[in-house]
């Protein structure tokens, strides 16, 4: 069978729909990964998907729809909560498990009485469904291989097995949809993805995640989702996964001396790995950028199949919030075995001035006596006050006019760097290095297993790379304004000017693993601290 590859356009969508209605299988783009689609209501067509993929018959398929009316066609009962999630996240990378209707053949559900339903956002997928019917579609890879995120990946796996692939460009999300089971009392994530447990809980009040997504299945355990049972996403060479703070995973991988091994790393370490002589070094993006990790992961895994790497060492992203998707896929590809590189839980808490970070730290410390709180501003000021500290010496060497009797005069130092961005950058570099070293020492020496670092410039200072979790405080603008006006004795205009220079919520939302909202009510923040401690500090 010849496999045609057509660019996405109205004509090619019509051709795809024609083939699908004739019972054929077509490779289609979605925003998550490419899908191998067939008419979900046609059992003979669906069988062809399993043949093309070499997929075990007991692994059910997701049904893709283009409008909400089709939900009643595929599901027999749709709870109200499903409409609320659909309202928030459809079209998009979320699959909901529902009781299936009689219209869905057992070939799709693999004998289960439930069905996974998703409304994809990619315009090609949307249009092709509109022109044909609800489509059953697994990821368009050969079973066991990494999912395809470009039309060429599909072509590699499916040449001569299917008649048509529609090229809709590179997938913007890059890992498969979040699968959430909506048949129980609490929505339960069975496969993490771009729509996080936290995002679902924000809409419905509650959600949890099946532990098998993190630890794999226990021996003999029956999976909640059949896909959990299969080895997946595996390049030909075995992956060794290093978990922990990026600095620690970097250092640990450096101890490996076989330069023929492949490396999966973060942008911050790519040059350093190359300098060490490693030849095959691929980056997932900046260590904080989970969306980049999702986008790049499968393409990186596939790349290793065309190299001679015998082992692949991978820095694992942080596993919270938007990090859960790529971490789950990496763990699956490594068979849930990992090298732990950071002993303690090290949380970097950041947020604007007046956001309530300090208060949240105190609340968490009350919740959990085994937390050590380190206020990095206080560490910095302590180092400045101490004439014996290396920091004083280092700064006086560069800024001699800021010295007064062997100490740093903070006002004089501020005046030197105030209008000179180069000098400010030098100051920051020296100061951050000293604070990082002091914190390192305190973290290693303290008996507590959990360390909470209160860091105003968490990412700008690079301290995020010491952390196993990053958390951003999001405060209501008016609340913040009132707090800094009264705390620092400012006029409203001065307060507003200061807020102007601070990053907005979207900065923290994109950079941090998790965020906590502060609406200015102490009792709400107390509740948030209790929930945070019970969920993430176990
Ligand atoms: O993003 C995606 O979801 C992509 C694109 C093409 O939409 N599709 C995809 O399908 O990843 P697939 O077949 O590769 O993965 C579907 C996963 C499997 O792990 C399967 O076990 C699970 O969803 N699943 C499907 N139906 C289920 C059901 N009724 N109950 C529990 N798990 C189900
Ligand atoms: Mg798949």
Coordinates of C-alpha atoms and ligand atoms in Angstrom, one line a residue:
X1 CA 0.0 0.0 0.0
X2 CA 1.4 3.4 -1.0
X3 CA 1.3 6.0 1.9
X4 CA 0.6 9.5 0.8
X5 CA 1.7 12.5 2.9
X6 CA -0.5 15.6 2.3
X7 CA -0.2 19.1 3.8
X8 CA -3.2 20.1 5.9
X9 CA -5.7 22.1 3.8
X10 CA -9.5 21.8 3.2
X11 CA -8.9 19.5 0.2
X12 CA -6.7 17.1 2.1
X13 CA -9.2 17.1 5.1
X14 CA -11.9 16.1 2.6
X15 CA -9.7 13.3 1.3
X16 CA -9.0 12.1 4.8
X17 CA -12.7 12.1 5.6
X18 CA -13.6 10.2 2.5
X19 CA -11.1 7.5 3.3
X20 CA -12.2 7.3 6.9
X21 CA -15.9 6.9 5.9
X22 CA -14.8 4.2 3.5
X23 CA -13.3 2.2 6.5
X24 CA -9.6 3.2 6.1
X25 CA -7.1 4.3 8.7
X26 CA -5.5 7.8 8.4
X27 CA -2.7 9.5 10.3
X28 CA -3.9 12.9 11.6
X29 CA -2.3 15.7 13.6
X30 CA -3.6 16.7 17.0
X31 CA -2.2 19.3 19.4
X32 CA -0.8 16.5 21.7
X33 CA 0.6 13.8 19.3
X34 CA -0.3 12.5 15.9
X35 CA -3.2 10.0 16.0
X36 CA -3.9 6.9 13.9
X37 CA -7.6 7.4 13.2
X38 CA -10.5 5.3 12.1
X39 CA -14.3 5.7 12.2
X40 CA -15.1 4.9 15.9
X41 CA -18.5 3.5 15.0
X42 CA -17.1 1.0 12.5
X43 CA -15.6 -2.2 14.1
X44 CA -13.9 -3.4 11.0
X45 CA -12.1 0.0 10.5
X46 CA -11.1 0.0 14.2
X47 CA -9.5 -3.5 13.8
X48 CA -7.2 -2.1 11.2
X49 CA -5.7 0.4 13.7
X50 CA -4.6 -2.5 16.0
X51 CA -3.0 -4.2 12.9
X52 CA -1.2 -1.1 11.7
X53 CA 0.2 -0.3 15.2
X54 CA 0.9 -3.9 16.4
X55 CA -1.1 -2.9 19.5
X56 CA -2.3 -5.4 22.1
X57 CA -6.1 -6.0 21.6
X58 CA -6.8 -5.3 25.3
X59 CA -5.7 -1.7 25.2
X60 CA -8.7 0.5 24.5
X61 CA -8.8 3.6 22.2
X62 CA -9.8 7.2 22.8
X63 CA -12.8 8.5 20.8
X64 CA -12.3 12.0 19.4
X65 CA -15.3 14.2 18.9
X66 CA -15.8 17.7 17.4
X67 CA -18.8 19.0 19.3
X68 CA -20.5 18.4 22.6
X69 CA -23.6 16.9 21.0
X70 CA -21.4 13.9 20.0
X71 CA -20.8 13.2 23.7
X72 CA -24.3 11.7 24.0
X73 CA -23.6 9.5 21.1
X74 CA -20.5 7.9 22.6
X75 CA -21.3 8.0 26.4
X76 CA -24.3 6.5 28.1
X77 CA -24.3 8.8 31.2
X78 CA -22.6 12.2 31.4
X79 CA -22.3 13.7 34.9
X80 CA -22.5 17.4 35.3
X81 CA -18.8 17.7 36.3
X82 CA -17.9 16.4 32.8
X83 CA -19.6 19.5 31.2
X84 CA -17.7 21.7 33.6
X85 CA -14.3 20.2 32.6
X86 CA -15.3 20.4 29.0
X87 CA -16.2 24.0 29.4
X88 CA -12.8 24.7 30.9
X89 CA -10.5 22.5 28.8
X90 CA -12.2 21.4 25.5
X91 CA -11.2 21.6 22.8
X92 CA -7.8 20.6 24.3
X93 CA -5.5 17.9 25.7
X94 CA -8.0 16.2 28.1
X95 CA -9.5 12.7 27.8
X96 CA -12.4 11.8 30.1
X97 CA -13.3 8.2 30.9
X98 CA -17.1 7.8 30.9
X99 CA -19.6 4.9 30.8
X100 CA -19.8 3.9 27.1
X101 CA -22.9 3.9 25.0
X102 CA -24.0 0.9 22.9
X103 CA -22.9 2.7 19.8
X104 CA -19.3 2.2 20.7
X105 CA -18.1 -1.2 19.5
X106 CA -16.1 -3.4 21.9
X107 CA -13.2 -3.2 19.5
X108 CA -12.8 0.5 20.7
X109 CA -13.3 -0.1 24.4
X110 CA -11.3 -3.4 24.4
X111 CA -14.2 -5.0 26.2
X112 CA -14.5 -2.4 29.0
X113 CA -17.8 -0.8 29.8
X114 CA -16.2 2.6 29.7
X115 CA -14.9 4.8 26.9
X116 CA -12.3 7.6 26.8
X117 CA -13.5 10.8 25.0
X118 CA -11.6 13.8 23.9
X119 CA -12.3 16.9 21.8
X120 CA -9.0 17.8 20.2
X121 CA -8.0 21.5 19.5
X122 CA -6.0 21.0 16.4
X123 CA -7.9 22.5 13.5
X124 CA -7.1 19.5 11.1
X125 CA -8.4 17.0 13.6
X126 CA -11.4 19.1 14.3
X127 CA -12.3 19.6 10.7
X128 CA -11.7 15.9 9.7
X129 CA -14.1 14.7 12.5
X130 CA -16.7 17.3 11.4
X131 CA -16.5 16.0 7.8
X132 CA -16.6 12.3 8.8
X133 CA -17.6 10.9 12.3
X134 CA -16.2 10.5 15.8
X135 CA -12.8 9.0 15.4
X136 CA -11.1 6.3 17.5
X137 CA -7.4 7.2 17.5
X138 CA -4.4 6.0 19.5
X139 CA -1.0 7.7 19.1
X140 CA 0.3 7.0 15.5
X141 CA 3.5 5.2 16.6
X142 CA 4.3 1.5 16.3
X143 CA 3.3 0.0 19.7
X144 CA 6.1 0.6 22.3
X145 CA 7.9 3.4 20.4
X146 CA 7.8 7.0 21.4
X147 CA 4.7 8.8 20.2
X148 CA 5.0 10.8 17.0
X149 CA 5.0 14.6 17.2
X150 CA 5.7 15.3 13.5
X151 CA 4.2 13.9 10.3
X152 CA 7.6 12.5 9.5
X153 CA 7.6 10.4 12.7
X154 CA 4.3 8.9 11.6
X155 CA 5.8 8.3 8.1
X156 CA 8.8 6.4 9.7
X157 CA 6.5 4.1 11.6
X158 CA 3.5 3.7 9.2
X159 CA 4.9 3.7 5.6
X160 CA 3.0 1.1 3.6
X161 CA 0.7 0.3 6.5
X162 CA -1.9 3.2 6.0
X163 CA -3.0 5.1 2.8
X164 CA -2.7 8.7 4.1
X165 CA -1.0 10.9 6.6
X166 CA -2.1 14.6 7.0
X167 CA 0.8 16.9 7.9
X168 CA -0.4 19.5 10.4
X169 CA 3.1 20.6 11.5
X170 CA 4.8 20.0 14.8
X171 CA 2.5 19.2 17.8
X172 CA 2.3 22.2 20.1
X173 CA 1.7 20.1 23.3
X174 CA 3.9 17.1 22.6
X175 CA 2.8 14.5 25.2
X176 CA -0.5 12.7 25.0
X177 CA -3.6 14.0 26.6
X178 CA -4.3 13.8 30.3
X179 CA -6.6 10.9 31.0
X180 CA -9.0 11.4 33.8
X181 CA -11.5 8.8 35.1
X182 CA -14.8 10.5 35.7
X183 CA -16.7 7.3 36.7
X184 CA -15.9 7.5 40.4
X185 CA -16.6 9.9 43.2
X186 CA -13.3 11.8 42.8
X187 CA -11.9 12.6 39.4
X188 CA -8.7 10.5 39.1
X189 CA -5.9 11.2 36.7
X190 CA -4.8 7.9 35.1
X191 CA -2.2 9.5 32.7
X192 CA -0.8 12.9 33.5
X193 CA -0.5 15.5 30.7
X194 CA -0.8 19.2 30.0
X195 CA -4.1 19.5 32.0
X196 CA -2.8 18.9 35.5
X197 CA -4.5 17.4 38.5
X198 CA -4.3 20.9 40.1
X199 CA -6.1 22.5 37.1
X200 CA -8.9 19.9 37.3
X201 CA -9.2 20.4 41.1
X202 CA -9.5 24.1 40.6
X203 CA -12.6 23.6 38.5
X204 CA -14.2 20.7 40.4
X205 CA -12.9 21.3 43.9
X206 CA -11.1 17.9 44.1
X207 CA -9.0 15.5 42.0
X208 CA -6.3 12.9 42.6
X209 CA -3.8 10.9 40.6
X210 CA -3.4 7.1 40.4
X211 CA -0.1 6.2 42.2
X212 CA 0.8 3.8 39.3
X213 CA 1.6 6.9 37.2
X214 CA 4.5 7.6 39.5
X215 CA 5.6 4.2 40.8
X216 CA 4.5 1.8 38.0
X217 CA 2.3 -1.2 38.8
X218 CA 2.9 -3.5 41.6
X219 CA 3.5 -7.2 40.7
X220 CA 0.1 -8.7 39.8
X221 CA -1.7 -5.4 40.2
X222 CA -4.6 -4.8 37.8
X223 CA -4.1 -1.4 36.0
X224 CA -6.9 1.2 36.2
X225 CA -6.0 2.0 32.6
X226 CA -4.7 -0.8 30.4
X227 CA -2.1 1.4 28.9
X228 CA -0.3 1.5 32.3
X229 CA 0.7 -2.1 31.8
X230 CA 2.8 -1.7 28.7
X231 CA 6.4 -0.6 28.3
X232 CA 6.3 2.5 26.4
X233 CA 8.2 5.4 24.8
X234 CA 11.3 3.3 24.8
X235 CA 14.2 4.1 22.4
X236 CA 16.4 1.2 21.5
X237 CA 19.1 2.1 24.1
X238 CA 18.1 1.8 27.8
X239 CA 17.4 5.0 29.7
X240 CA 18.9 5.7 33.1
X241 CA 16.9 8.4 34.8
X242 CA 18.4 10.7 37.4
X243 CA 15.9 12.4 39.7
X244 CA 16.4 15.3 41.9
X245 CA 17.5 19.0 41.7
X246 CA 19.0 19.8 38.3
X247 CA 22.4 20.7 39.9
X248 CA 22.5 17.3 41.6
X249 CA 21.5 15.3 38.6
X250 CA 24.0 17.1 36.5
X251 CA 26.8 16.4 38.9
X252 CA 25.8 12.7 39.2
X253 CA 25.7 12.2 35.5
X254 CA 29.1 13.8 35.1
X255 CA 30.6 10.9 37.1
X256 CA 29.7 8.6 34.1
X257 CA 32.8 8.3 32.0
X258 CA 31.6 6.6 28.9
X259 CA 31.5 9.5 26.5
X260 CA 29.7 7.3 23.9
X261 CA 26.6 7.3 26.1
X262 CA 23.8 9.7 25.2
X263 CA 22.6 12.5 27.4
X264 CA 19.2 14.1 27.8
X265 CA 19.6 17.3 29.7
X266 CA 18.4 20.8 30.3
X267 CA 19.6 23.9 28.3
X268 CA 21.7 25.1 31.3
X269 CA 23.9 22.0 31.2
X270 CA 24.2 21.3 27.5
X271 CA 27.5 23.1 26.9
X272 CA 29.0 21.7 30.0
X273 CA 28.2 18.1 29.0
X274 CA 29.7 18.7 25.6
X275 CA 32.8 20.2 27.1
X276 CA 33.2 17.0 29.1
X277 CA 33.4 15.2 25.9
X278 CA 29.9 13.6 25.6
X279 CA 29.0 13.4 21.9
X280 CA 25.3 12.9 21.9
X281 CA 23.7 15.6 24.0
X282 CA 20.1 16.6 23.5
X283 CA 18.3 19.2 25.5
X284 CA 14.6 19.3 26.7
X285 CA 14.8 23.1 27.2
X286 CA 15.4 25.2 30.3
X287 CA 15.1 23.2 33.5
X288 CA 12.0 25.1 34.7
X289 CA 10.1 25.0 31.4
X290 CA 7.8 22.0 31.5
X291 CA 6.0 23.0 28.4
X292 CA 9.2 22.8 26.5
X293 CA 10.0 19.4 28.0
X294 CA 6.6 18.1 26.8
X295 CA 7.2 19.5 23.3
X296 CA 10.6 18.1 22.9
X297 CA 10.7 14.8 24.8
X298 CA 9.4 12.3 22.1
X299 CA 11.5 13.9 19.3
X300 CA 14.6 13.6 21.5
X301 CA 13.8 9.9 22.4
X302 CA 13.4 9.1 18.7
X303 CA 16.6 10.8 17.8
X304 CA 18.6 8.3 19.8
X305 CA 17.3 5.5 17.6
X306 CA 19.5 6.8 14.7
X307 CA 22.6 7.0 16.9
X308 CA 24.9 4.3 18.3
X309 CA 24.4 5.3 21.9
X310 CA 24.3 2.2 24.1
X311 CA 22.9 3.9 27.2
X312 CA 21.1 7.2 27.7
X313 CA 21.5 9.2 30.9
X314 CA 18.5 11.6 31.4
X315 CA 18.1 14.5 33.8
X316 CA 14.5 14.2 35.0
X317 CA 12.4 17.3 35.2
X318 CA 10.7 18.2 38.5
X319 CA 7.7 16.0 39.0
X320 CA 5.0 18.5 40.1
X321 CA 2.2 20.3 38.2
X322 CA 3.0 20.6 34.5
X323 CA 6.1 18.5 35.1
X324 CA 4.1 15.3 35.7
X325 CA 3.5 14.5 32.0
X326 CA 7.1 14.3 30.8
X327 CA 8.3 12.8 34.1
X328 CA 5.7 10.0 33.8
X329 CA 6.8 9.3 30.1
X330 CA 10.4 9.3 31.1
X331 CA 9.8 6.9 34.0
X332 CA 7.8 4.6 31.8
X333 CA 10.7 4.6 29.2
X334 CA 13.1 3.8 32.0
X335 CA 10.9 1.1 33.5
X336 CA 10.3 3.1 36.7
X337 CA 13.9 2.7 37.8
X338 CA 15.7 5.8 38.8
X339 CA 18.9 7.1 40.4
X340 CA 17.9 9.4 43.3
X341 CA 20.4 12.4 43.4
X342 CA 18.9 14.7 46.1
X343 CA 18.3 13.4 49.6
X344 CA 16.1 16.2 50.9
X345 CA 12.9 17.8 49.6
X346 CA 14.1 21.3 48.7
X347 CA 11.3 23.8 47.9
X348 CA 12.0 27.1 46.3
X349 CA 9.2 29.6 47.2
X350 CA 9.1 32.8 45.2
X351 CA 6.7 35.6 44.5
X352 CA 6.6 39.4 44.4
X353 CA 7.2 41.8 47.3
X354 CA 4.1 41.8 49.5
X355 CA 2.8 38.5 48.0
X356 CA 2.8 36.8 51.4
X357 CA 5.7 34.4 50.9
X358 CA 7.0 34.9 54.4
X359 CA 3.6 34.3 55.9
X360 CA 3.1 31.1 53.9
X361 CA 6.6 29.9 55.0
X362 CA 5.6 30.4 58.7
X363 CA 2.3 28.6 58.1
X364 CA 4.0 25.6 56.5
X365 CA 6.6 25.5 59.3
X366 CA 3.7 25.4 61.8
X367 CA 2.1 22.5 59.9
X368 CA 5.3 20.6 59.7
X369 CA 8.0 20.8 62.4
X370 CA 10.4 18.9 60.1
X371 CA 10.7 21.9 57.8
X372 CA 13.7 24.2 57.9
X373 CA 12.9 27.6 56.5
X374 CA 15.7 29.6 55.0
X375 CA 15.1 33.3 54.3
X376 CA 17.6 34.0 51.5
X377 CA 17.3 37.8 52.0
X378 CA 18.3 37.4 55.6
X379 CA 21.2 35.1 54.5
X380 CA 22.4 37.8 52.1
X381 CA 22.2 40.6 54.7
X382 CA 23.9 38.4 57.3
X383 CA 26.8 37.8 54.9
X384 CA 27.0 41.6 54.2
X385 CA 27.2 42.4 57.9
X386 CA 29.9 39.9 58.5
X387 CA 33.4 41.2 57.7
X388 CA 34.7 37.7 57.8
X389 CA 32.4 36.5 55.1
X390 CA 33.9 35.8 51.6
X391 CA 31.1 38.0 50.2
X392 CA 32.4 41.2 51.9
X393 CA 35.9 40.5 50.6
X394 CA 34.7 39.7 47.0
X395 CA 32.5 42.8 46.8
X396 CA 35.2 45.2 48.2
X397 CA 37.6 43.9 45.5
X398 CA 35.2 45.0 42.8
X399 CA 33.4 48.0 44.5
X400 CA 36.1 49.6 46.7
X401 CA 34.1 52.8 47.2
X402 CA 31.3 50.8 48.8
X403 CA 33.6 49.9 51.7
X404 CA 33.6 51.5 55.1
X405 CA 36.0 50.3 57.7
X406 CA 36.3 46.8 56.2
X407 CA 32.5 46.4 55.9
X408 CA 30.1 46.9 53.1
X409 CA 28.0 50.1 53.4
X410 CA 24.7 49.0 51.8
X411 CA 23.6 52.5 50.9
X412 CA 27.0 53.3 49.2
X413 CA 26.8 49.9 47.3
X414 CA 23.2 50.6 46.2
X415 CA 24.3 54.1 44.9
X416 CA 27.2 52.5 42.9
X417 CA 24.9 50.0 41.1
X418 CA 21.7 52.0 41.0
X419 CA 22.0 53.4 37.4
X420 CA 24.6 51.0 36.0
X421 CA 23.2 47.7 34.8
X422 CA 26.6 46.2 34.2
X423 CA 27.7 46.8 37.7
X424 CA 24.4 45.6 39.0
X425 CA 24.8 42.3 37.1
X426 CA 28.3 41.9 38.6
X427 CA 26.9 42.5 42.1
X428 CA 24.1 40.0 41.5
X429 CA 26.5 37.4 40.2
X430 CA 28.8 37.7 43.2
X431 CA 25.9 37.9 45.7
X432 CA 24.0 35.0 44.3
X433 CA 27.0 32.8 44.3
X434 CA 27.7 33.6 48.0
X435 CA 24.0 33.1 49.0
X436 CA 23.9 29.8 47.1
X437 CA 27.0 28.5 48.9
X438 CA 25.7 29.6 52.3
X439 CA 22.4 27.9 51.7
X440 CA 24.1 24.8 50.4
X441 CA 26.0 24.6 53.7
X442 CA 22.9 25.1 55.8
X443 CA 20.9 22.6 53.8
X444 CA 23.6 19.9 54.2
X445 CA 24.1 20.6 57.9
X446 CA 20.5 20.9 59.1
X447 CA 18.7 17.8 60.4
X448 CA 15.4 18.5 58.7
X449 CA 14.5 16.5 55.6
X450 CA 12.4 19.3 54.1
X451 CA 13.9 22.7 53.4
X452 CA 11.9 25.7 52.3
X453 CA 13.9 28.4 50.6
X454 CA 12.2 31.8 50.5
X455 CA 13.8 33.4 47.4
X456 CA 12.5 36.6 45.8
X457 CA 14.6 36.1 42.6
X458 CA 14.4 32.3 42.4
X459 CA 15.0 31.8 38.7
X460 CA 17.0 34.9 38.0
X461 CA 19.5 33.8 40.7
X462 CA 19.7 30.2 39.4
X463 CA 18.7 29.0 42.9
X464 CA 15.8 27.1 41.2
X465 CA 18.4 24.6 40.1
X466 CA 19.0 23.6 43.8
X467 CA 15.3 22.8 44.2
X468 CA 13.3 19.6 43.9
X469 CA 10.1 21.7 43.8
X470 CA 9.3 25.4 42.9
X471 CA 6.3 27.2 44.2
X472 CA 5.1 30.7 43.2
X473 CA 2.8 32.9 45.4
X474 CA 0.1 34.6 43.4
X475 CA -1.4 37.5 45.3
X476 CA -4.3 39.7 44.4
X477 CA -2.8 43.0 43.1
X478 CA -4.9 45.2 45.4
X479 CA -4.0 43.1 48.4
X480 CA -0.3 43.3 47.5
X481 CA -0.5 47.0 47.0
X482 CA -2.2 47.6 50.3
X483 CA 0.4 45.5 52.1
X484 CA 3.5 47.1 50.7
X485 CA 2.0 50.6 51.1
X486 CA 1.5 50.1 54.8
X487 CA 4.6 48.0 55.4
X488 CA 7.1 50.3 53.7
X489 CA 5.2 53.6 54.3
X490 CA 4.7 54.3 50.6
X491 CA 2.2 56.6 48.7
X492 CA -0.2 54.8 46.4
X493 CA 1.8 56.0 43.4
X494 CA 5.1 54.7 44.8
X495 CA 3.5 51.4 45.6
X496 CA 2.1 51.1 42.1
X497 CA 5.5 52.0 40.6
X498 CA 7.1 49.2 42.6
X499 CA 4.5 46.7 41.4
X500 CA 5.1 47.8 37.8
X501 CA 8.7 46.5 38.1
X502 CA 7.6 43.1 39.4
X503 CA 6.8 40.1 37.3
X504 CA 3.1 39.4 36.7
X505 CA 1.2 36.2 37.7
X506 CA 1.8 34.7 34.3
X507 CA 5.6 34.7 34.9
X508 CA 5.1 32.6 38.0
X509 CA 2.5 30.4 36.3
X510 CA 4.9 29.6 33.5
X511 CA 8.1 29.2 35.6
X512 CA 6.9 27.5 38.8
X513 CA 5.9 23.8 39.2
X514 CA 3.0 24.9 41.5
X515 CA 1.4 28.1 42.5
X516 CA -0.5 29.1 45.6
X517 CA -3.2 31.9 45.6
X518 CA -3.2 34.5 48.3
X519 CA -6.5 36.5 48.4
X520 CA -5.5 38.4 51.5
X521 CA -7.6 36.3 53.9
X522 CA -5.4 34.7 56.6
X523 CA -7.8 31.8 57.1
X524 CA -7.8 30.9 53.4
X525 CA -4.0 30.9 53.3
X526 CA -3.9 28.7 56.4
X527 CA -6.2 26.3 54.6
X528 CA -4.0 26.4 51.6
X529 CA -0.9 25.7 53.7
X530 CA -2.6 22.6 55.3
X531 CA -3.7 21.3 51.9
X532 CA -0.2 21.9 50.5
X533 CA 1.5 20.1 53.3
X534 CA -0.8 17.1 53.2
X535 CA -0.6 16.8 49.4
X536 CA 3.0 17.5 48.6
X537 CA 5.0 17.0 51.8
X538 CA 4.4 13.4 52.5
Ligands
LIG1 O1 -3.4 12.8 23.2 C1 -3.9 11.7 23.0 O2 -4.7 11.2 23.9 C2 -3.5 10.9 21.8 C3 -4.1 11.7 20.6 C4 -4.0 10.9 19.3 O3 -5.4 12.1 20.9 N1 -4.0 9.6 21.8 C5 -3.5 8.6 22.6 O4 -4.1 7.4 22.5 O5 -2.5 8.8 23.3 P1 -3.4 6.0 23.1 O6 -4.3 5.0 22.6 O7 -2.0 6.0 22.6 O8 -3.5 6.1 24.6 C6 -4.8 6.0 25.2 C7 -4.6 5.7 26.7 C8 -4.1 4.3 26.9 O9 -3.2 4.3 28.0 C9 -5.4 3.5 27.3 O10 -5.1 2.5 28.2 C10 -6.2 4.6 28.0 O11 -5.9 5.8 27.3 N2 -7.6 4.4 27.9 C11 -8.4 4.4 26.8 N3 -9.7 4.1 27.1 C12 -9.7 3.8 28.4 C13 -10.7 3.4 29.4 N4 -12.0 3.2 29.0 N5 -10.4 3.2 30.7 C14 -9.1 3.5 31.1 N6 -8.1 3.8 30.3 C15 -8.4 4.0 29.0
LIG2 MG1 0.1 5.6 22.7

